[in-house]
CSV table of C-alpha atoms in Angstrom, one decimal:
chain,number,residue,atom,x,y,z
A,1,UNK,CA,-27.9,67.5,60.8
A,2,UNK,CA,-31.6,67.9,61.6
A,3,UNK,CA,-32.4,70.0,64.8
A,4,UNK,CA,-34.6,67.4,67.1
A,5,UNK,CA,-36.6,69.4,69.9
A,6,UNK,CA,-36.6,67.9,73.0
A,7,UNK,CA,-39.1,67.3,75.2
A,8,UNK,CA,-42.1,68.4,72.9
A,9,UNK,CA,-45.0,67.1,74.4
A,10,UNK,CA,-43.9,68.2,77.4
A,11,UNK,CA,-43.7,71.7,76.6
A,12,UNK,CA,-47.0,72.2,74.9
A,13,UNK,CA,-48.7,70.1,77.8
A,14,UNK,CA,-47.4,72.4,80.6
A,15,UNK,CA,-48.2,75.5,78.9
A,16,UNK,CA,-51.8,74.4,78.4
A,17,UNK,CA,-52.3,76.3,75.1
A,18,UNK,CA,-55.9,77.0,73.8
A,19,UNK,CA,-56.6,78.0,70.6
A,20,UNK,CA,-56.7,81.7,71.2
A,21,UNK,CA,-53.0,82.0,73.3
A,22,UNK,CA,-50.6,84.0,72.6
A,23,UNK,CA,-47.1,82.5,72.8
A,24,UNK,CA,-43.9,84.0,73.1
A,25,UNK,CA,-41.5,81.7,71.8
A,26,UNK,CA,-37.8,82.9,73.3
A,27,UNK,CA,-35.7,80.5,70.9
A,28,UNK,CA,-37.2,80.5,67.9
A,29,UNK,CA,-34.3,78.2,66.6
A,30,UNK,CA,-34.9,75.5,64.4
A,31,UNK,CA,-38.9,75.8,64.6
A,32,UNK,CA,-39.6,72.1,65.8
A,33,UNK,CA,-41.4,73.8,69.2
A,34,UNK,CA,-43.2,76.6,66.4
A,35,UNK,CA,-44.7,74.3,64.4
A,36,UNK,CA,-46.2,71.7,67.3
A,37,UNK,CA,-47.8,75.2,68.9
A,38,UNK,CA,-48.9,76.5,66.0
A,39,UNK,CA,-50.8,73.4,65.5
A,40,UNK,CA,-52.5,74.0,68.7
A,41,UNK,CA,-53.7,77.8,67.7
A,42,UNK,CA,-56.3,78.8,65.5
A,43,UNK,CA,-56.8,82.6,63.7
A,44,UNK,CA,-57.5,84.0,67.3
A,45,UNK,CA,-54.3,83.0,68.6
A,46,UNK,CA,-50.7,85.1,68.2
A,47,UNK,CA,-47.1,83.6,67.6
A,48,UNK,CA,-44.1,85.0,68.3
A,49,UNK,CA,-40.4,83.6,68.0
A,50,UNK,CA,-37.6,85.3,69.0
A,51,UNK,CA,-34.1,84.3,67.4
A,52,UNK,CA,-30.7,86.3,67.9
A,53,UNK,CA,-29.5,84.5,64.6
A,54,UNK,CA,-30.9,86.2,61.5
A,55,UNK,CA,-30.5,82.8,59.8
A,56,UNK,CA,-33.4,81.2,61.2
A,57,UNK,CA,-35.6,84.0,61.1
A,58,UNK,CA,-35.1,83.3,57.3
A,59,UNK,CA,-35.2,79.8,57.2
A,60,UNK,CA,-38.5,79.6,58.9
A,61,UNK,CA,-40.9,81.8,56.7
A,62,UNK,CA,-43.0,78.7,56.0
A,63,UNK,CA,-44.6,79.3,59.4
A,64,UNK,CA,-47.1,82.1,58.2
A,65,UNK,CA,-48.9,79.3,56.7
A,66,UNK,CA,-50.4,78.4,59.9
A,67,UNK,CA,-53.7,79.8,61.1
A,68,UNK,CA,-52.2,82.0,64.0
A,69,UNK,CA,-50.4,85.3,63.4
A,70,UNK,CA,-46.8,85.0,63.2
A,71,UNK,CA,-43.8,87.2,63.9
A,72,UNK,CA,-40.9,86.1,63.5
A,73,UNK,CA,-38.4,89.0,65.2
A,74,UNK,CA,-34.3,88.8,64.6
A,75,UNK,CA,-33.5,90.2,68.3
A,76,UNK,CA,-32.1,88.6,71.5
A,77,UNK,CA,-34.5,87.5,73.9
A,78,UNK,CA,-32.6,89.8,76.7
A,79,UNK,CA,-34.8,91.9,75.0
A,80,UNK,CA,-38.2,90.5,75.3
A,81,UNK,CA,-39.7,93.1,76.7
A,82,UNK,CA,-39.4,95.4,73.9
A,83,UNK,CA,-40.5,92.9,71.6
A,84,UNK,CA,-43.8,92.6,73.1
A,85,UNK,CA,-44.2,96.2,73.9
A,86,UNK,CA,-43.5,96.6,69.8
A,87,UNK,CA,-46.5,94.3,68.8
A,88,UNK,CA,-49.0,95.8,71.6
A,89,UNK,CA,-49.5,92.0,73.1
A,90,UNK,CA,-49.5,90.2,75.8
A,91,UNK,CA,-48.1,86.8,76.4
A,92,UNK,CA,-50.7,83.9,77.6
A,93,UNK,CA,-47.7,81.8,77.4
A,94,UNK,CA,-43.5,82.4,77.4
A,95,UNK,CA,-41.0,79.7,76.5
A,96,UNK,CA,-37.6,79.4,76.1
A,97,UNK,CA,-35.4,76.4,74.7
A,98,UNK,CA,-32.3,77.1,76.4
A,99,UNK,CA,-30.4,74.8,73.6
A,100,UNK,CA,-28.1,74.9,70.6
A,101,UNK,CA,-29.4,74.4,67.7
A,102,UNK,CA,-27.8,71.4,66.2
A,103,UNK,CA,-27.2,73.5,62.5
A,104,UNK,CA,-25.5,76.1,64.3
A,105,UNK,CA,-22.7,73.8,65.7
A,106,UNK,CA,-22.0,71.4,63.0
A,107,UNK,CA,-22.5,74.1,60.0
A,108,UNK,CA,-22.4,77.2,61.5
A,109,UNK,CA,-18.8,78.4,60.6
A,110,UNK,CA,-18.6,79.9,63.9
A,111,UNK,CA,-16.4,77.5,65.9
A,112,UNK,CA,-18.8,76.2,68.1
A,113,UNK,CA,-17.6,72.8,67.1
A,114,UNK,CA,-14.1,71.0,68.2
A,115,UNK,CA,-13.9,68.7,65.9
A,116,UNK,CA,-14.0,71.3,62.9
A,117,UNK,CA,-11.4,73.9,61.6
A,118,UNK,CA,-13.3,77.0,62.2
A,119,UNK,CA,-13.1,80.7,63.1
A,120,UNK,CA,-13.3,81.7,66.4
A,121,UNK,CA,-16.4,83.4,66.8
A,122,UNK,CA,-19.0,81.8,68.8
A,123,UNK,CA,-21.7,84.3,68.1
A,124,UNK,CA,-25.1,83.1,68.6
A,125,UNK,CA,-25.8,86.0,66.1
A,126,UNK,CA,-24.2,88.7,63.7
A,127,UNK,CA,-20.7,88.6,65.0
A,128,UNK,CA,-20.3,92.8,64.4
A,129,UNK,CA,-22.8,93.1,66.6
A,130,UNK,CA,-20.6,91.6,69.9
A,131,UNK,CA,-18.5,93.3,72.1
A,132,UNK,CA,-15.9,90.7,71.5
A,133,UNK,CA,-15.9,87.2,69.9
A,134,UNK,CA,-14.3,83.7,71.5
A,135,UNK,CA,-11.4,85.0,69.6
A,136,UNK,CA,-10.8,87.8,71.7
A,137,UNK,CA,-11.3,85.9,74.7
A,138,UNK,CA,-8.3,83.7,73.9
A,139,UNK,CA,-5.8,86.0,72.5
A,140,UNK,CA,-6.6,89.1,75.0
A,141,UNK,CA,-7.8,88.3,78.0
A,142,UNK,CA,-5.8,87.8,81.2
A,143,UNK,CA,-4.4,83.8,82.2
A,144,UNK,CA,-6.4,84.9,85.7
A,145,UNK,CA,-9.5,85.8,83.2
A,146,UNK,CA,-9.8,82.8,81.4
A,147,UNK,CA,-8.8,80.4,84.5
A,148,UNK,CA,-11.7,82.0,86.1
A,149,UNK,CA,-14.3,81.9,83.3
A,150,UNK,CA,-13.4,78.5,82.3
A,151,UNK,CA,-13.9,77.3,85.7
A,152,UNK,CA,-17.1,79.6,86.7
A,153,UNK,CA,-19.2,79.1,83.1
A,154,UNK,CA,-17.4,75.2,82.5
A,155,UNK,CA,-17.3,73.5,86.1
A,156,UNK,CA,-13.8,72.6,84.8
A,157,UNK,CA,-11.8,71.4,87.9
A,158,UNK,CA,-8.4,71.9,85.4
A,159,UNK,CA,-9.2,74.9,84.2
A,160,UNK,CA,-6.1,77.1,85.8
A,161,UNK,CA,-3.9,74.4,83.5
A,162,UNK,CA,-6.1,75.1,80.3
A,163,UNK,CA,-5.6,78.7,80.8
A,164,UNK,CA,-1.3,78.6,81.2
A,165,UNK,CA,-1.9,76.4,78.1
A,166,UNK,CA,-3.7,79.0,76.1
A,167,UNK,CA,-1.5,81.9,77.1
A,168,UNK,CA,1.8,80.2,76.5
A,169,UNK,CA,0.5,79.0,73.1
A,170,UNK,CA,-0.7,82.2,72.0
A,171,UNK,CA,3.0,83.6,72.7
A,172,UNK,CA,3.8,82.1,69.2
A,173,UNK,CA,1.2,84.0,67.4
A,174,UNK,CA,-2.8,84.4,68.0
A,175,UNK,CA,-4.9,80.9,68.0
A,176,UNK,CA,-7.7,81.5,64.9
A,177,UNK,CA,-9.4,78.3,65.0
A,178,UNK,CA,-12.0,76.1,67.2
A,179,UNK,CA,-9.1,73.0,66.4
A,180,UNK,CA,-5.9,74.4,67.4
A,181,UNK,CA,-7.7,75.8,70.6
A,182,UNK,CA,-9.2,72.1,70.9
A,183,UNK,CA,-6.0,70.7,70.3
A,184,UNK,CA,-4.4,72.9,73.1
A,185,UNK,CA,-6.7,72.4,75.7
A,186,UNK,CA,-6.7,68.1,75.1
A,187,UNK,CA,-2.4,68.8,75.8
A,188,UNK,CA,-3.0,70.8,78.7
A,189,UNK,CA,-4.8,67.7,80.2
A,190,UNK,CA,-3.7,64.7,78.8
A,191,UNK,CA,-4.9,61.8,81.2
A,192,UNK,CA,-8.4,62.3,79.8
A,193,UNK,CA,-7.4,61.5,76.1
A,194,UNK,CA,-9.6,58.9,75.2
A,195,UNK,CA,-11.8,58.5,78.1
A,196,UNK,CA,-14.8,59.0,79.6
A,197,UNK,CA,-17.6,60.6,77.4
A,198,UNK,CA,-17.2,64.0,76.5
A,199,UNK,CA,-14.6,65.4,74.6
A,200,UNK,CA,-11.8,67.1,77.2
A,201,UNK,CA,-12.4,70.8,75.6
A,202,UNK,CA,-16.4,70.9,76.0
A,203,UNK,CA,-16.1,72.6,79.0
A,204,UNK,CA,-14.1,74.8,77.7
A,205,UNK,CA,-16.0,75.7,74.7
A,206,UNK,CA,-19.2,75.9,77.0
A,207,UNK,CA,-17.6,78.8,79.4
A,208,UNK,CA,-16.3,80.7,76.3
A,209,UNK,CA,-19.6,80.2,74.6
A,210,UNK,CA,-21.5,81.5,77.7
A,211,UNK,CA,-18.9,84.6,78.3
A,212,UNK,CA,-19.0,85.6,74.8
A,213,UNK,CA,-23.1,85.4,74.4
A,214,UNK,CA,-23.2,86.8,78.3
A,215,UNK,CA,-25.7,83.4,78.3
A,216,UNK,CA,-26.2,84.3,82.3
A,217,UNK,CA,-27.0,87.7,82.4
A,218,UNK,CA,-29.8,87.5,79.2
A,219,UNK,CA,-31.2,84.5,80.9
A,220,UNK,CA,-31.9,86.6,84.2
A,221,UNK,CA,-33.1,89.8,81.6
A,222,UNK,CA,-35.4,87.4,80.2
A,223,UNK,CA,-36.9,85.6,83.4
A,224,UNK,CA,-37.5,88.9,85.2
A,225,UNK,CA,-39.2,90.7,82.1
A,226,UNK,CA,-40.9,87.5,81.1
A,227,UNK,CA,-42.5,87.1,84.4
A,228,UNK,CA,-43.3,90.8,84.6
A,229,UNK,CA,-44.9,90.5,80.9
A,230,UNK,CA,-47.5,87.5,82.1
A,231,UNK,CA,-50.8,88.0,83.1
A,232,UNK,CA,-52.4,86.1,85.9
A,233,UNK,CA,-52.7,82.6,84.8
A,234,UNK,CA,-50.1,82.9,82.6
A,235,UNK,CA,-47.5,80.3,82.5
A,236,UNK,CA,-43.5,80.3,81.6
A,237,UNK,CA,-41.7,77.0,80.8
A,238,UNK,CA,-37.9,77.0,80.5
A,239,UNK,CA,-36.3,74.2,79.2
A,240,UNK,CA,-32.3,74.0,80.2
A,241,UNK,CA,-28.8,72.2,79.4
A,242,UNK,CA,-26.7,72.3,82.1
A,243,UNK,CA,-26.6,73.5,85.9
A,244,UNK,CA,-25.7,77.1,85.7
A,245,UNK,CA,-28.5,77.5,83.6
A,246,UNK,CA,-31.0,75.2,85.6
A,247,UNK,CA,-29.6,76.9,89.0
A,248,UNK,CA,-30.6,80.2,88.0
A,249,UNK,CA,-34.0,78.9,86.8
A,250,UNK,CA,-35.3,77.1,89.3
A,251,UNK,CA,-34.0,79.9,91.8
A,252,UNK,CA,-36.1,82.4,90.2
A,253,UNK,CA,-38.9,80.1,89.9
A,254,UNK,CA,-38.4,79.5,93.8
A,255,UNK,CA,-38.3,83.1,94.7
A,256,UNK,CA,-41.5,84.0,92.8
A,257,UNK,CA,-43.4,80.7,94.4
A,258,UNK,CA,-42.3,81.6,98.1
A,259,UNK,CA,-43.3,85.4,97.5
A,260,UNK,CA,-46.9,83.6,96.6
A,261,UNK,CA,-46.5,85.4,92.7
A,262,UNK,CA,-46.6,81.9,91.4
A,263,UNK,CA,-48.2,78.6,91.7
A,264,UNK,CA,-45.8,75.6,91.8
A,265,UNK,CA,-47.5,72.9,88.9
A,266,UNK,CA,-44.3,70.2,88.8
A,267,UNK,CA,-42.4,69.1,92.2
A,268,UNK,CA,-39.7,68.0,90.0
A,269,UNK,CA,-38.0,69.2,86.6
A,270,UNK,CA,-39.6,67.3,84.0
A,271,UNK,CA,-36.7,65.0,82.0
A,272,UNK,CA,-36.6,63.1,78.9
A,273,UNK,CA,-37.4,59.5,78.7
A,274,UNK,CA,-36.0,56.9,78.0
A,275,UNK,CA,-37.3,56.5,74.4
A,276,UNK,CA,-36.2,60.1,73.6
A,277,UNK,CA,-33.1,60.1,75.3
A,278,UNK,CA,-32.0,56.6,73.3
A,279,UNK,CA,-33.2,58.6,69.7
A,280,UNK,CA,-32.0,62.3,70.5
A,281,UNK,CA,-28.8,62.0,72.7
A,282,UNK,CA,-28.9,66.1,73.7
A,283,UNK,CA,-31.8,65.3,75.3
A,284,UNK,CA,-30.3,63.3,77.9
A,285,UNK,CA,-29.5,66.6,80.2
A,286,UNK,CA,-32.6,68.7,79.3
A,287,UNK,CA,-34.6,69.8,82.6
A,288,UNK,CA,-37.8,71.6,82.2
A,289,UNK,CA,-39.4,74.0,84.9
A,290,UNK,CA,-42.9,76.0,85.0
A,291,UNK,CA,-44.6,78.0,87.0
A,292,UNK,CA,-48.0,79.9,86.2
A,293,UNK,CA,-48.0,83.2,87.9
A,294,UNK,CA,-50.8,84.3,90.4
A,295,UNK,CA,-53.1,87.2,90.7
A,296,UNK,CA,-51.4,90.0,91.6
């Protein structure tokens, strides 16, 4: 499946590039936000994208044909600050597509998807290089530790069900795939089979997705050092999926325009229209905030 970005125009009108900015681009991903700033930069202006997954650092080498300088840097953006402490820059611009790529769900092999038999990873990148995987999560942890993270990170109202399911299943051996866990959840809560919109185990995915990637907690790394990285004038636009992830945005963004470090430039989160939403369905719960930070 071909990765859509959303909100494109959007983005690239709210940063207000000019041909000499330099761009941090948090989630690199699957380049559709690269290549329409790139096409906005000339040889004065710097790229940079920022991917945890070493895959799309690879599949994206075509963008050093553009004018700007590129780097392409395999890290998480948690660590942002590093990265632009490494290559002696600083950011005009920040951005961050808070989003899945759509490769990495129905290809990846790393069980983001329910409706595939795959491992239990859900490793944004190398899978070695976690603490623990989504198969850790459901074999180990505690029936109180997965109730809670299933309803903290998945707004799921049934989670403390889900979570007797997944502990009583495991009792006749471990659950190794993104199915049988898929499978299990849809029989801990059978009156939703085959209604409403969404699947019964997204939420569940979601909040194992988030604890496994610590989704939060980077997300707050990368606001605070993002900020911090920007000069006066600079702007930071943050594109997100769901409302744990717009909460925490538009909190900081709140905190740094009452504190009078930021100027407020949208009184609402920009959506998709109607158009976009009709061609690229994930697009229907995108929000995207900005704020352009103020002399110090």
């Amino acid at each position: 499946m071909k990765h859509i970005p959303v909100l494109l125009e959007e983005t690239v009108s709210v940063l207000a590039l000019r041909p000499d900015s330099v761009v941090v681009d948090a989630t690199l991903g699957g380049g559709g936000h690269a290549r329409r700033i790139l096409e906005e930069l000339d040889d004065r202006g710097v790229y940079v994208g920022i991917d945890a997954d070493p895959t799309a650092i690879e599949a994206l080498d075509e963008l050093h044909r553009y004018k700007a300088t590129v780097h392409l840097i395999n890290d998480n953006f948690s660590n942002i600050g590093k990265v632009v402490s490494d290559l002696e820059i600083t950011p005009t611009a920040i951005l961050a597509d808070l989003g899945w790529r759509s490769d990495q769900f129905e290809s990846g092999q790393k069980g983001f998807s329910f409706q595939k038999d795959e491992p239990l990873l859900m490793t944004f990148g190398d899978p070695e290089k976690h603490v623990f995987t989504a198969y850790d999560v459901v074999n180990d942890w505690s029936e109180e530790s997965l109730a809670d993270i299933i309803y903290g990170f998945g707004e799921e109202r049934a989670s403390r069900r889900i979570a007797r399911a997944i502990v009583e299943a495991r009792e006749n051996g471990p659950i190794k795939s993104s199915l049988q866990l898929a499978e299990i959840i849809e029989s801990a809560i059978p009156r939703f089979k085959g209604k409403g919109r969404i699947h019964p185990a997204t939420k569940t995915f979601q909040a194992i997705r988030i604890a496994v990637n610590a989704e939060l907690q980077v997300l707050h790394e990368l606001l605070n050092q993002g900020f911090d990285l920007l000069p006066p004038n600079g702007r930071m636009a943050i594109i997100s999926f769901h409302s744990l992830e717009d909460r925490i945005v538009k909190q900081f963004f709140n905190e740094k325009i009452q504190a009078q470090e930021a100027l407020k430039l949208i009184k609402k989160p920009i959506v998709a229209t109607e158009e976009e939403r009709a061609t690229n369905p994930r697009s229907r719960s995108a929000k995207l905030r900005v704020i352009e930070k103020l002399s110090s």
